[in-house]
Short mmCIF file of C-alpha atoms and ligand atoms in Angstrom, two decimals:
data_model
loop_
_atom_site.label_atom_id
_atom_site.label_comp_id
_atom_site.label_asym_id
_atom_site.label_seq_id
_atom_site.Cartn_x
_atom_site.Cartn_y
_atom_site.Cartn_z
CA UNK A 29 -15.52 12.03 -26.21
CA UNK A 30 -18.49 13.38 -24.29
CA UNK A 31 -17.50 12.07 -20.87
CA UNK A 32 -20.23 14.08 -19.20
CA UNK A 33 -22.86 12.21 -21.24
CA UNK A 34 -21.17 8.91 -20.47
CA UNK A 35 -20.97 9.39 -16.72
CA UNK A 36 -24.12 8.34 -14.93
CA UNK A 37 -26.33 10.88 -13.19
CA UNK A 38 -25.95 8.64 -10.17
CA UNK A 39 -22.23 9.33 -9.95
CA UNK A 40 -22.56 12.99 -10.89
CA UNK A 41 -24.99 13.54 -8.05
CA UNK A 42 -22.78 11.74 -5.54
CA UNK A 43 -20.50 13.71 -3.22
CA UNK A 44 -16.93 12.48 -2.83
CA UNK A 45 -16.26 11.23 0.72
CA UNK A 46 -15.04 14.32 2.58
CA UNK A 47 -13.26 12.28 5.23
CA UNK A 48 -11.30 10.30 2.69
CA UNK A 49 -10.56 13.45 0.67
CA UNK A 50 -9.11 15.37 3.63
CA UNK A 51 -7.06 12.38 4.78
CA UNK A 52 -5.56 12.13 1.29
CA UNK A 53 -4.73 15.84 1.23
CA UNK A 54 -2.86 15.43 4.51
CA UNK A 55 -0.91 12.48 3.05
CA UNK A 56 -0.08 14.46 -0.10
CA UNK A 57 1.23 17.44 1.88
CA UNK A 58 3.28 15.14 4.11
CA UNK A 59 4.76 13.57 0.97
CA UNK A 60 5.86 17.09 -0.04
CA UNK A 61 7.78 17.37 3.22
CA UNK A 62 5.23 19.53 5.09
CA UNK A 63 4.50 18.14 8.54
CA UNK A 64 0.71 18.05 8.56
CA UNK A 65 -0.93 16.62 11.67
CA UNK A 66 -3.72 14.41 10.43
CA UNK A 67 -6.86 14.68 12.55
CA UNK A 68 -9.11 14.03 9.58
CA UNK A 69 -9.15 10.29 9.17
CA UNK A 70 -11.54 8.16 11.20
CA UNK A 71 -9.13 5.35 11.79
CA UNK A 72 -7.43 3.97 14.93
CA UNK A 73 -3.70 4.65 14.84
CA UNK A 74 -3.03 1.33 16.63
CA UNK A 75 -1.77 -1.68 14.75
CA UNK A 76 -4.04 -4.73 14.72
CA UNK A 77 -3.25 -6.89 17.80
CA UNK A 78 -0.57 -9.52 17.06
CA UNK A 79 -2.75 -12.49 18.03
CA UNK A 80 -5.33 -11.47 15.40
CA UNK A 81 -2.62 -11.22 12.76
CA UNK A 82 -1.36 -14.64 13.84
CA UNK A 83 -4.85 -16.10 13.32
CA UNK A 84 -4.83 -14.77 9.74
CA UNK A 85 -1.38 -16.27 9.12
CA UNK A 86 -2.55 -19.63 10.42
CA UNK A 87 -5.58 -19.44 8.13
CA UNK A 88 -3.31 -18.77 5.15
CA UNK A 89 -1.08 -21.70 6.08
CA UNK A 90 -4.18 -23.89 6.31
CA UNK A 91 -5.10 -22.97 2.75
CA UNK A 92 -8.12 -20.83 3.59
CA UNK A 93 -7.61 -18.88 0.40
CA UNK A 94 -10.76 -19.67 -1.53
CA UNK A 95 -14.15 -18.07 -2.04
CA UNK A 96 -16.28 -18.23 1.07
CA UNK A 97 -20.07 -18.50 1.13
CA UNK A 98 -21.49 -15.08 0.16
CA UNK A 99 -22.82 -14.18 3.65
CA UNK A 100 -19.58 -15.33 5.31
CA UNK A 101 -17.93 -18.44 6.74
CA UNK A 102 -20.40 -20.30 8.94
CA UNK A 103 -17.97 -20.34 11.88
CA UNK A 104 -17.62 -16.53 11.73
CA UNK A 105 -21.39 -16.06 11.49
CA UNK A 106 -21.79 -18.31 14.50
CA UNK A 107 -19.14 -16.32 16.38
CA UNK A 108 -20.97 -13.08 15.49
CA UNK A 109 -24.25 -14.56 16.74
CA UNK A 110 -22.46 -15.48 19.99
CA UNK A 111 -21.11 -11.94 20.25
CA UNK A 112 -24.55 -10.39 19.71
CA UNK A 113 -25.95 -12.51 22.52
CA UNK A 114 -22.94 -11.99 24.81
CA UNK A 115 -22.55 -8.22 24.37
CA UNK A 116 -25.90 -6.91 23.17
CA UNK A 117 -28.61 -9.27 24.35
CA UNK A 118 -29.57 -9.78 20.70
CA UNK A 119 -30.84 -13.15 19.52
CA UNK A 120 -29.76 -13.74 15.94
CA UNK A 121 -29.17 -17.13 14.36
CA UNK A 122 -26.16 -17.54 12.06
CA UNK A 123 -28.62 -17.37 9.11
CA UNK A 124 -29.44 -13.82 10.13
CA UNK A 125 -25.82 -12.65 9.90
CA UNK A 126 -24.27 -11.31 6.69
CA UNK A 127 -20.54 -10.51 6.62
CA UNK A 128 -19.38 -7.90 4.10
CA UNK A 129 -16.32 -5.94 2.95
CA UNK A 130 -16.62 -3.44 5.76
CA UNK A 131 -19.67 -2.01 7.50
CA UNK A 132 -19.77 0.45 4.62
CA UNK A 133 -20.83 -2.34 2.30
CA UNK A 134 -23.19 -3.71 4.95
CA UNK A 135 -25.14 -0.43 5.03
CA UNK A 136 -25.09 -0.06 1.24
CA UNK A 137 -26.47 -3.62 0.95
CA UNK A 138 -29.39 -2.79 3.23
CA UNK A 139 -30.19 0.43 1.33
CA UNK A 140 -30.10 -1.40 -2.00
CA UNK A 141 -32.23 -4.20 -0.56
CA UNK A 142 -35.00 -2.02 0.87
CA UNK A 143 -35.30 1.24 -1.06
CA UNK A 144 -37.44 2.03 -4.06
CA UNK A 145 -37.26 5.42 -5.79
CA UNK A 146 -38.73 8.11 -3.55
CA UNK A 147 -38.64 6.10 -0.31
CA UNK A 148 -37.57 8.28 2.59
CA UNK A 149 -34.77 7.51 5.01
CA UNK A 150 -34.64 9.49 8.23
CA UNK A 151 -31.00 10.16 9.09
CA UNK A 152 -30.09 11.61 12.47
CA UNK A 153 -27.90 14.65 11.88
CA UNK A 154 -24.96 15.20 12.34
CA UNK A 155 -24.42 12.01 10.36
CA UNK A 156 -21.59 10.02 8.89
CA UNK A 157 -20.86 11.45 5.43
CA UNK A 158 -21.61 8.25 3.53
CA UNK A 159 -25.21 7.73 4.72
CA UNK A 160 -27.01 10.22 2.45
CA UNK A 161 -24.87 9.22 -0.52
CA UNK A 162 -25.72 5.55 -0.06
CA UNK A 163 -29.40 6.39 0.24
CA UNK A 164 -29.28 8.49 -2.93
CA UNK A 165 -27.39 5.74 -4.76
CA UNK A 166 -30.30 3.44 -3.95
CA UNK A 167 -32.70 6.18 -5.25
CA UNK A 168 -34.03 6.92 -1.79
CA UNK A 169 -34.51 10.38 -0.31
CA UNK A 170 -32.46 11.34 2.77
CA UNK A 171 -34.53 13.21 5.38
CA UNK A 172 -32.19 14.88 7.86
CA UNK A 173 -33.31 15.44 11.44
CA UNK A 174 -30.87 17.73 13.14
CA UNK A 175 -29.65 18.07 16.72
CA UNK A 176 -27.18 20.80 17.65
CA UNK A 177 -24.47 20.91 20.32
CA UNK A 178 -26.93 22.35 22.88
CA UNK A 179 -28.84 19.03 22.82
CA UNK A 180 -25.60 17.01 22.83
CA UNK A 181 -26.24 16.30 19.14
CA UNK A 182 -29.03 13.84 20.01
CA UNK A 183 -32.49 14.09 18.52
CA UNK A 184 -35.65 13.92 20.61
CA UNK A 185 -38.63 11.55 20.19
CA UNK A 186 -40.74 14.57 19.14
CA UNK A 187 -38.30 15.39 16.35
CA UNK A 188 -38.42 11.79 15.15
CA UNK A 189 -42.22 11.69 15.22
CA UNK A 190 -42.58 14.86 13.20
CA UNK A 191 -40.15 13.66 10.49
CA UNK A 192 -42.07 10.44 9.80
CA UNK A 193 -44.29 10.38 6.70
CA UNK A 194 -46.05 7.57 4.86
CA UNK A 195 -42.95 7.36 2.65
CA UNK A 196 -40.55 6.69 5.53
CA UNK A 197 -38.97 3.28 5.17
CA UNK A 198 -35.77 3.44 7.21
CA UNK A 199 -34.39 5.28 10.24
CA UNK A 200 -30.58 5.35 10.17
CA UNK A 201 -28.13 6.50 12.84
CA UNK A 202 -24.87 5.66 14.57
CA UNK A 203 -24.33 5.41 18.30
CA UNK A 204 -21.60 6.02 19.43
CA UNK A 205 -21.88 8.63 16.71
CA UNK A 206 -19.50 9.58 13.97
CA UNK A 207 -18.91 12.59 13.87
CA UNK A 208 -20.07 13.81 17.30
CA UNK A 209 -19.01 11.02 19.68
CA UNK A 210 -22.45 11.25 21.32
CA UNK A 211 -23.96 8.03 22.64
CA UNK A 212 -27.69 7.39 22.95
CA UNK A 213 -28.49 5.94 26.37
CA UNK A 214 -30.85 3.00 26.93
CA UNK A 215 -33.53 5.40 28.14
CA UNK A 216 -33.17 7.61 25.08
CA UNK A 217 -33.35 4.63 22.72
CA UNK A 218 -36.42 3.33 24.52
CA UNK A 219 -38.11 6.70 24.01
CA UNK A 220 -37.27 6.66 20.28
CA UNK A 221 -38.55 3.06 20.05
CA UNK A 222 -41.86 4.13 21.57
CA UNK A 223 -42.33 6.53 18.66
CA UNK A 224 -41.52 3.79 16.17
CA UNK A 225 -44.01 1.43 17.82
CA UNK A 226 -46.71 3.60 16.27
CA UNK A 227 -45.19 3.04 12.79
CA UNK A 228 -44.68 -0.70 12.31
CA UNK A 229 -43.48 -0.52 8.69
CA UNK A 230 -40.21 1.28 9.39
CA UNK A 231 -36.87 -0.53 9.59
CA UNK A 232 -34.13 0.79 11.87
CA UNK A 233 -30.49 0.59 10.80
CA UNK A 234 -28.49 0.90 13.99
CA UNK A 235 -24.82 1.46 13.18
CA UNK A 236 -22.88 0.31 16.24
CA UNK A 237 -19.40 0.16 14.73
CA UNK A 238 -17.95 2.28 17.58
CA UNK A 239 -19.50 0.05 20.25
CA UNK A 240 -16.19 -0.83 21.89
CA UNK A 241 -15.04 2.80 22.02
CA UNK A 242 -17.56 3.91 24.61
CA UNK A 243 -16.56 5.77 27.78
CA UNK A 244 -19.93 5.96 29.50
CA UNK A 245 -22.67 3.54 30.44
CA UNK A 246 -22.76 0.07 28.88
CA UNK A 247 -23.57 0.09 25.19
CA UNK A 248 -27.22 -0.56 24.41
CA UNK A 249 -28.60 -1.97 21.15
CA UNK A 250 -32.04 -0.72 20.11
CA UNK A 251 -32.70 -4.08 18.45
CA UNK A 252 -32.71 -5.76 21.86
CA UNK A 253 -36.03 -4.07 22.70
CA UNK A 254 -38.85 -6.56 22.06
CA UNK A 255 -40.79 -4.13 19.86
CA UNK A 256 -37.74 -3.46 17.68
CA UNK A 257 -36.33 -6.96 17.37
CA UNK A 258 -38.05 -7.93 14.13
CA UNK A 259 -37.29 -4.71 12.29
CA UNK A 260 -33.82 -3.65 13.32
CA UNK A 261 -30.67 -4.19 11.33
CA UNK A 262 -27.74 -4.06 13.73
CA UNK A 263 -24.56 -3.03 11.92
CA UNK A 264 -21.12 -3.59 13.35
CA UNK A 265 -17.61 -4.38 12.18
CA UNK A 266 -13.96 -4.86 13.01
CA UNK A 267 -12.43 -1.62 11.71
CA UNK A 268 -12.74 0.59 14.76
CA UNK A 269 -12.81 -1.49 17.96
CA UNK A 270 -10.20 -4.04 16.83
CA UNK A 271 -8.12 -1.57 14.76
CA UNK A 272 -8.71 -3.60 11.59
CA UNK A 273 -9.65 -0.95 9.02
CA UNK A 274 -7.58 -2.48 6.23
CA UNK A 275 -8.98 -5.97 6.73
CA UNK A 276 -12.35 -4.82 5.35
CA UNK A 277 -14.85 -6.68 7.45
CA UNK A 278 -18.24 -5.59 8.67
CA UNK A 279 -21.46 -7.41 9.39
CA UNK A 280 -25.16 -7.14 10.08
CA UNK A 281 -27.59 -9.02 12.23
CA UNK A 282 -31.03 -8.67 10.63
CA UNK A 283 -34.46 -10.21 10.21
CA UNK A 284 -33.97 -13.26 7.95
CA UNK A 285 -35.76 -11.68 4.96
CA UNK A 286 -33.41 -8.67 5.03
CA UNK A 287 -30.32 -10.86 5.54
CA UNK A 288 -31.29 -12.95 2.47
CA UNK A 289 -31.86 -9.83 0.37
CA UNK A 290 -28.46 -8.44 1.38
CA UNK A 291 -26.75 -11.72 0.53
CA UNK A 292 -28.48 -11.66 -2.87
CA UNK A 293 -27.20 -8.11 -3.57
CA UNK A 294 -23.72 -8.97 -2.36
CA UNK A 295 -23.67 -12.17 -4.41
CA UNK A 296 -23.92 -10.09 -7.58
CA UNK A 297 -21.53 -7.32 -6.55
CA UNK A 298 -18.61 -8.72 -4.57
CA UNK A 299 -19.29 -12.26 -3.26
CA UNK A 300 -18.07 -13.25 0.18
CA UNK A 301 -15.50 -11.13 2.02
CA UNK A 302 -11.81 -11.99 2.27
CA UNK A 303 -11.42 -15.58 3.51
CA UNK A 304 -8.44 -15.33 5.87
CA UNK A 305 -9.65 -11.96 7.27
CA UNK A 306 -12.79 -13.83 8.27
CA UNK A 307 -10.81 -16.44 10.20
CA UNK A 308 -8.88 -13.65 11.98
CA UNK A 309 -12.15 -11.87 12.75
CA UNK A 310 -13.65 -15.04 14.21
CA UNK A 311 -10.65 -15.30 16.52
CA UNK A 312 -10.85 -11.58 17.39
CA UNK A 313 -14.51 -11.53 18.29
CA UNK A 314 -14.29 -14.61 20.49
CA UNK A 315 -10.99 -13.80 22.21
CA UNK A 316 -9.76 -10.25 21.84
CA UNK A 317 -12.41 -7.91 23.25
CA UNK A 318 -9.94 -7.17 26.11
CA UNK A 319 -7.57 -5.70 23.50
CA UNK A 320 -10.39 -3.36 22.43
CA UNK A 321 -10.81 -2.29 26.04
CA UNK A 322 -7.12 -1.51 26.35
CA UNK A 323 -7.30 0.67 23.22
CA UNK A 324 -10.49 2.32 24.51
CA UNK A 325 -8.70 3.34 27.70
CA UNK A 326 -5.98 5.00 25.67
CA UNK A 327 -8.59 6.82 23.57
CA UNK A 328 -10.23 8.01 26.78
CA UNK A 329 -7.06 9.52 28.17
CA UNK A 330 -6.38 11.20 24.82
CA UNK A 331 -9.92 12.56 24.75
CA UNK A 332 -9.45 14.14 28.16
CA UNK A 333 -6.11 15.59 27.21
CA UNK A 334 -7.44 17.01 23.95
CA UNK A 335 -10.60 18.40 25.53
CA UNK A 336 -8.61 20.13 28.24
CA UNK A 337 -6.51 21.90 25.63
CA UNK A 338 -9.45 22.71 23.33
CA UNK A 339 -11.63 24.06 26.13
CA UNK A 340 -8.95 26.66 26.82
CA UNK A 341 -9.18 28.07 23.28
CA UNK A 342 -11.36 31.19 23.24
CA UNK A 343 -14.27 30.93 20.79
CA UNK A 344 -14.35 27.11 20.52
CA UNK A 345 -17.51 25.56 21.93
CA UNK A 346 -16.84 21.93 22.84
CA UNK A 347 -19.08 19.21 24.27
CA UNK A 348 -17.88 16.05 25.98
CA UNK A 349 -18.15 13.11 23.61
CA UNK A 350 -18.91 9.79 25.32
CA UNK A 351 -17.61 7.53 22.59
CA UNK A 352 -15.81 7.06 19.24
CA UNK A 353 -12.63 9.12 18.81
CA UNK A 354 -13.89 12.46 17.54
CA UNK A 355 -14.54 15.90 18.94
CA UNK A 356 -16.96 18.11 17.09
CA UNK A 357 -16.64 21.70 18.33
CA UNK A 358 -18.89 24.54 17.26
CA UNK A 359 -16.66 27.09 15.56
CA UNK A 360 -19.29 29.62 14.51
CA UNK A 361 -17.66 32.30 16.71
CA UNK A 362 -14.95 32.59 14.04
CA UNK A 363 -17.32 33.18 11.12
CA UNK A 364 -16.90 36.65 9.66
CA UNK A 365 -13.25 36.92 10.81
CA UNK A 366 -10.15 37.04 8.65
CA UNK A 367 -6.39 36.73 8.50
CA UNK A 368 -4.39 37.82 5.43
CA UNK A 369 -6.14 36.48 2.35
CA UNK A 370 -8.31 34.09 4.38
CA UNK A 371 -11.89 35.15 5.09
CA UNK A 372 -13.78 32.68 7.26
CA UNK A 373 -17.41 32.50 6.20
CA UNK A 374 -18.15 28.91 7.18
CA UNK A 375 -16.72 25.64 8.49
CA UNK A 376 -15.23 24.76 5.07
CA UNK A 377 -13.26 28.00 5.10
CA UNK A 378 -12.08 27.36 8.64
CA UNK A 379 -10.86 23.84 7.87
CA UNK A 380 -8.99 25.14 4.79
CA UNK A 381 -7.48 27.90 6.91
CA UNK A 382 -6.31 25.47 9.61
CA UNK A 383 -4.78 23.17 7.00
CA UNK A 384 -2.93 26.02 5.35
CA UNK A 385 -1.99 28.11 8.39
CA UNK A 386 -1.61 25.49 11.15
CA UNK A 387 -0.88 22.41 9.04
CA UNK A 388 -3.58 20.51 10.84
CA UNK A 389 -5.97 18.53 8.70
CA UNK A 390 -9.52 18.07 9.98
CA UNK A 391 -12.93 17.86 8.36
CA UNK A 392 -15.51 20.59 7.99
CA UNK A 393 -18.86 19.83 9.64
CA UNK A 394 -20.76 20.72 6.46
CA UNK A 395 -20.57 17.25 4.85
CA UNK A 396 -21.73 15.82 8.20
CA UNK A 397 -24.77 18.12 8.16
CA UNK A 398 -23.47 20.57 10.79
CA UNK A 399 -22.57 23.92 9.29
CA UNK A 400 -21.22 25.38 12.54
CA UNK A 401 -18.83 22.56 13.45
CA UNK A 402 -15.56 20.88 12.53
CA UNK A 403 -14.58 17.26 13.18
CA UNK A 404 -11.25 16.33 14.69
CA UNK A 405 -10.12 12.76 15.29
CA UNK A 406 -7.88 12.11 18.29
CA UNK A 407 -6.88 8.67 17.03
CA UNK A 408 -3.35 9.98 17.03
CA UNK A 409 -0.38 10.06 19.43
CA UNK A 410 -0.53 12.27 22.54
CA UNK A 411 2.39 14.23 21.20
CA UNK A 412 0.63 14.98 17.90
CA UNK A 413 -2.65 15.81 19.64
CA UNK A 414 -0.97 18.31 21.95
CA UNK A 415 0.97 19.83 19.10
CA UNK A 416 -2.21 20.07 17.00
CA UNK A 417 -4.09 21.83 19.81
CA UNK A 418 -1.28 24.41 20.11
CA UNK A 419 -1.17 24.98 16.37
CA UNK A 420 -4.96 25.40 16.21
CA UNK A 421 -4.93 27.81 19.14
CA UNK A 422 -2.24 29.97 17.54
CA UNK A 423 -3.91 30.02 14.13
CA UNK A 424 -7.32 30.90 15.58
CA UNK A 425 -5.78 33.69 17.65
CA UNK A 426 -4.64 35.34 14.42
CA UNK A 427 -8.22 35.67 13.13
CA UNK A 428 -9.66 39.11 13.62
CA UNK A 429 -12.44 41.38 12.47
N1 PMP B 526 -20.16 3.49 10.02
C1 PMP B 526 -19.51 4.52 10.57
C2 PMP B 526 -20.28 5.43 11.48
C3 PMP B 526 -18.16 4.75 10.30
O1 PMP B 526 -17.54 5.79 10.85
C4 PMP B 526 -17.48 3.88 9.44
C5 PMP B 526 -16.03 4.16 9.17
N2 PMP B 526 -15.60 4.10 7.93
C6 PMP B 526 -18.21 2.81 8.88
C7 PMP B 526 -19.54 2.65 9.19
C8 PMP B 526 -17.62 1.82 7.92
O2 PMP B 526 -16.51 1.17 8.39
P1 PMP B 526 -15.87 -0.03 7.62
O3 PMP B 526 -16.39 -0.04 6.23
O4 PMP B 526 -14.39 0.21 7.68
O5 PMP B 526 -16.27 -1.28 8.38
N1 LIG B 527 -15.42 6.33 8.74
C1 LIG B 527 -14.15 6.95 8.76
C2 LIG B 527 -14.29 8.45 8.83
O1 LIG B 527 -15.37 8.92 9.01
C3 LIG B 527 -13.22 6.45 7.68
C4 LIG B 527 -13.32 7.11 6.34
C5 LIG B 527 -14.58 6.75 5.63
O2 LIG B 527 -14.77 5.58 5.34
O3 LIG B 527 -15.36 7.67 5.41
O4 LIG B 527 -13.34 9.16 8.72
#
């Protein structure tokens, strides 16, 4: 059978998710009895708060086990609209909210709803690995605009302006950012919005899924600026802040015409999201933000601990992430060095080396668009983080040449 002919070009051109791949490799090695410290997966290590689980159990007992409306249960959409107003100064009606199987699906829905072949999507780089693949799946063209560690991984208004063409349809970014942990301030977002004011036919997808894991100034949503309101899709979800990755719930607030298009796409692919997860999410968003804050404080103390250890490793160049639970050091000082059979030519080589030599799994920066960096998640116990930092230090010290 000619499987290569049968497989679609679409799938052949798609990269496998590097984050998911590395997390699986860590699990496989652990299953073989090798103690690998997993800093690759972007997932809180906390269990979902008990009260949220209890809300799901109650929903099950009440028989909420049926299909829901495609864009989500009305009471959850109303709760999300309340949240947007309460936390983000965003005015969305329930009709402008679409709930999906994770923010991943939310973003894919928007890409499929807006893109025609050849349409350009400006993606701030470093970027989350799935963005360009989703754009390509929708036959769009990813246009990467890069910011290095020396500009705190944040692009400037001038960079944005010069990337815009008459084919640009979407600008897509996350803040707090996966993989860098950088957070765009209100002032920075206002400056980017001023550029977009000159280009009215561009939609912004603002991925705010790490909103509640923010250590700096209050989170700001670009869609709350009057000039951006009618053309911003605000993406958020429950996976990160509420430690609900397995519940698979994300959502958008969007102009009504985009929300309807997304619901149409979703209605043919997957229908409404899980019914009793939605009831738990409604409870979470209305009552459990304090639990997110407690988890955020723990992430902050882990960040400081990890940064202190990493800053003491010669050759690692680290910035101070203001949100999410990642550090994204520049490791280019090790390129050209070797140990035994390992020759380090790039960030892929270094992450393979650290997995093999230090038994620490992390993700190369290359799939995030940053060839000089590696991504490490500190959503792990203090003990494991400290142990990982020691292992990394020892393995890097062995590199010479
Ligand atoms: N956006 C970003 C930046 C992420 O890191 C993730 C994590 N997977 C998602 C969206 C999607 O999250 P989920 O599908 O679990 O809601
Ligand atoms: N977003 C997380 C990460 O970047 C989870 C894995 C994924 O969905 O890619 O690791």
